[in-house]
Short mmCIF file of C-alpha atoms in Angstrom, two decimals:
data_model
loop_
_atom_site.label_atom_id
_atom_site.label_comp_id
_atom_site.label_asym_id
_atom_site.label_seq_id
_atom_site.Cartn_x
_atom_site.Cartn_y
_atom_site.Cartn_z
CA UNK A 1 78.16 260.72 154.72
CA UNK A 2 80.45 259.06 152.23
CA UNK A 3 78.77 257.39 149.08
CA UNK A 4 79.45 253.97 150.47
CA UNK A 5 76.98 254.89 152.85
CA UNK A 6 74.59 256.51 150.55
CA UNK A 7 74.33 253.14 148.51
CA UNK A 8 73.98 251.65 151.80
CA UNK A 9 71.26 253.33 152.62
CA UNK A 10 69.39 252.99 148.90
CA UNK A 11 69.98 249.30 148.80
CA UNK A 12 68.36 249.22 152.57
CA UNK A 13 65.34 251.57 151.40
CA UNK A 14 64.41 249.86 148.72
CA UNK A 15 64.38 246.44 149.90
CA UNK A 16 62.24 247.68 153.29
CA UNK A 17 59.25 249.34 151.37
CA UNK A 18 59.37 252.12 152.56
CA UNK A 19 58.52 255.09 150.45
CA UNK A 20 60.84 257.85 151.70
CA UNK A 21 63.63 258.57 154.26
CA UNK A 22 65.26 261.71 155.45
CA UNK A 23 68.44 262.54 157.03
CA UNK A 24 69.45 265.82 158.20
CA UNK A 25 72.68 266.00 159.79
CA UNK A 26 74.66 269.84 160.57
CA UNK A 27 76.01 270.41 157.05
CA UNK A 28 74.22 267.61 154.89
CA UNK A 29 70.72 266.54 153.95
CA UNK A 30 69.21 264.00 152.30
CA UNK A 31 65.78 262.78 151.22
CA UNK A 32 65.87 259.24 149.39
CA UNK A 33 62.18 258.31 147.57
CA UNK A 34 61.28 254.87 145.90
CA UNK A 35 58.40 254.43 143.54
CA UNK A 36 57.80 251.36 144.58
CA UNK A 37 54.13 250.20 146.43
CA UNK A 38 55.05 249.58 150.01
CA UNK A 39 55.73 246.10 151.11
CA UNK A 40 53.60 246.41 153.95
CA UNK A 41 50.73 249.28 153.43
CA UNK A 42 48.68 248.79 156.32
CA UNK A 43 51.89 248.87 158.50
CA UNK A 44 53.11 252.78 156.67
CA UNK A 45 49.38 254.03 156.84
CA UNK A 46 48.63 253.67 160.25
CA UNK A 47 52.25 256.19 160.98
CA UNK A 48 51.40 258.93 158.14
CA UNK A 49 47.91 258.85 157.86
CA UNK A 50 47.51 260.32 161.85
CA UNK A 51 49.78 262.91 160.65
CA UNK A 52 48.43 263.84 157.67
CA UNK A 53 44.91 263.07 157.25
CA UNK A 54 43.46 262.06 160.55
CA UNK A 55 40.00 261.82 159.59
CA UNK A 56 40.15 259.13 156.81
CA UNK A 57 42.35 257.32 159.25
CA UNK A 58 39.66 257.20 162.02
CA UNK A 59 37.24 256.31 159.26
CA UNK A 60 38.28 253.58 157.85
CA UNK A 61 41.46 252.18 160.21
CA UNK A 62 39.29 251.32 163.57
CA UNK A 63 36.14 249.55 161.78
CA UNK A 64 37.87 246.67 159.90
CA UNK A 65 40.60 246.19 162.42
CA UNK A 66 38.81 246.07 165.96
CA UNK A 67 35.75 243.00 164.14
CA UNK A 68 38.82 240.42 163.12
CA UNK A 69 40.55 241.96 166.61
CA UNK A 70 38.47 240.62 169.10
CA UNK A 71 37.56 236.89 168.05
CA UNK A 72 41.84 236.71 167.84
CA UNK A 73 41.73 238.10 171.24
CA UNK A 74 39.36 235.64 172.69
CA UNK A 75 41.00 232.82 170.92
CA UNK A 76 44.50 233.83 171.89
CA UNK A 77 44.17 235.55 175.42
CA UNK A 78 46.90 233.18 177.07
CA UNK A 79 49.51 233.59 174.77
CA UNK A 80 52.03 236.54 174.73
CA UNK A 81 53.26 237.93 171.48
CA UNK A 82 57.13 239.01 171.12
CA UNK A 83 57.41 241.74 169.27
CA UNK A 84 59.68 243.45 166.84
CA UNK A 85 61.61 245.99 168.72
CA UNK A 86 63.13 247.46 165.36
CA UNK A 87 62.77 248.00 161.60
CA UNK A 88 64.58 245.64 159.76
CA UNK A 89 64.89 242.31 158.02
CA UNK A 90 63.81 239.38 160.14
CA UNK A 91 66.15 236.34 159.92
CA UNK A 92 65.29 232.73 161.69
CA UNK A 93 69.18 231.75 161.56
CA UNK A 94 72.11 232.84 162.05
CA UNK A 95 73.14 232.37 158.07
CA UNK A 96 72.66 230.36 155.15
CA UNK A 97 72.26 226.83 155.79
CA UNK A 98 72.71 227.42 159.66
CA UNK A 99 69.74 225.93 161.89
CA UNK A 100 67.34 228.36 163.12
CA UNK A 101 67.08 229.45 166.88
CA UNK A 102 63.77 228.23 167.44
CA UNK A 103 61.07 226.62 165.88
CA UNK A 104 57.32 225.94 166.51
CA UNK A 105 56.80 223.57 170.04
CA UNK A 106 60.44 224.62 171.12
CA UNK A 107 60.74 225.68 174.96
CA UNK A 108 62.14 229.11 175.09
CA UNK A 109 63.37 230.72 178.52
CA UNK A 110 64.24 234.26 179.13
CA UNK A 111 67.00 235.57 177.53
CA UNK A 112 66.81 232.76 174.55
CA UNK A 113 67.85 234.17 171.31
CA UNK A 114 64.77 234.12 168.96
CA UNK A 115 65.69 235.65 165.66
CA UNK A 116 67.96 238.17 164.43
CA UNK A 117 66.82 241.40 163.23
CA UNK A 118 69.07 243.37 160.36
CA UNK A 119 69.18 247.40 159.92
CA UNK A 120 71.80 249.28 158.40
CA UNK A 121 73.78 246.01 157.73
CA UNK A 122 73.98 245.36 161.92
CA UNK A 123 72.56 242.32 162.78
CA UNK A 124 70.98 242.58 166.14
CA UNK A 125 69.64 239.12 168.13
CA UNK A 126 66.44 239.21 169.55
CA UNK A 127 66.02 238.00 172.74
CA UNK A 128 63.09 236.24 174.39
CA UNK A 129 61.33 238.57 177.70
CA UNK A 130 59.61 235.36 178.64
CA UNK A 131 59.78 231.90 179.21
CA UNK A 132 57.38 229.53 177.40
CA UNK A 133 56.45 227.34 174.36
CA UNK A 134 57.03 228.64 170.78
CA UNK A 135 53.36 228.36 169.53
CA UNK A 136 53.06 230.48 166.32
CA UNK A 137 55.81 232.18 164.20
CA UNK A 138 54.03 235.33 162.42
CA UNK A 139 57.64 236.05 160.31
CA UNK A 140 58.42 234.30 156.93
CA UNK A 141 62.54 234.27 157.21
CA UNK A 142 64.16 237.18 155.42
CA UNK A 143 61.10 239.51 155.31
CA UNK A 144 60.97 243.06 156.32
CA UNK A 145 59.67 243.80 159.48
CA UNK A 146 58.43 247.36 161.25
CA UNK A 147 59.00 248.31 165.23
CA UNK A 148 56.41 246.62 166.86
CA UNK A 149 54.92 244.00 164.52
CA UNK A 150 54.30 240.51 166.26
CA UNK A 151 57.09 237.79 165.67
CA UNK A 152 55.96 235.06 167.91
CA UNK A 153 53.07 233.81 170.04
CA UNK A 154 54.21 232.41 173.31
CA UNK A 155 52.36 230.27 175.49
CA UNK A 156 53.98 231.15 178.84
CA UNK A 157 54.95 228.74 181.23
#
């Protein structure tokens, strides 16, 4: 790793939340930490605290999450969330100034583009498994986002 790549990955750490990252490659290691507060705790909890302290986890994770769970459920049973297949930054555009993909009421069909998801300065486009109508965009444009956190909430066709 050169240290273009090592600022790379700072500049990416710091603005994700997260609180530490490893590499290990054959003949180099590296452990970056932040002392930041995460951006998003209850996303970082939920993937150390199973790992490292499994009974506070069970304790207090499942009782607040499954009472707001199930009346969202209920409410929302016909429509299909997209979600984040990556860690990244969540962009609605394409750039600055550009218009975004989709918006709110839009028609979407499968293989639309949705979004675009940064990591490690790639930008990746995120494209639609379903067709339907755009009802609810969980993302404010240019946040972080974590593998698996809802995007969008499609009403399929």
């Amino acid at each position: 790793m050169d240290i273009k790549q090592i600022q790379d990955l700072i500049k990416f750490v710091s603005k994700s939340g997260v609180n530490e990252v490893s590499i290990e490659e054959q003949d180099f290691k590296i452990t970056i930490k932040t002392n930041q507060e995460p951006t998003y705790v209850t996303a970082t909890v939920p993937a150390v605290a199973p790992i490292a302290a499994p009974q506070v986890a069970q304790a207090a994770a499942p009782a607040p999450v499954a009472s707001p769970a199930a009346p969202a459920a209920n409410a929302d049973a016909n429509l299909i969330t997209i979600k984040s297949p990556m860690i990244g930054t969540f962009y609605r555009s394409a750039g600055p100034g550009k218009p975004s993909f989709i918006n709110i009421g839009d028609d979407i069909n499968t293989g639309s583009v949705l979004c675009i998801v940064e990591a490690m300065k790639l930008f990746n486009e995120i494209e639609s498994e379903v067709s339907g109508k755009i009802v609810k965009i969980l993302v404010e444009d240019a946040q972080p986002v974590e593998f698996d956190q809802p995007l969008f909430l499609v009403e399929p066709k």
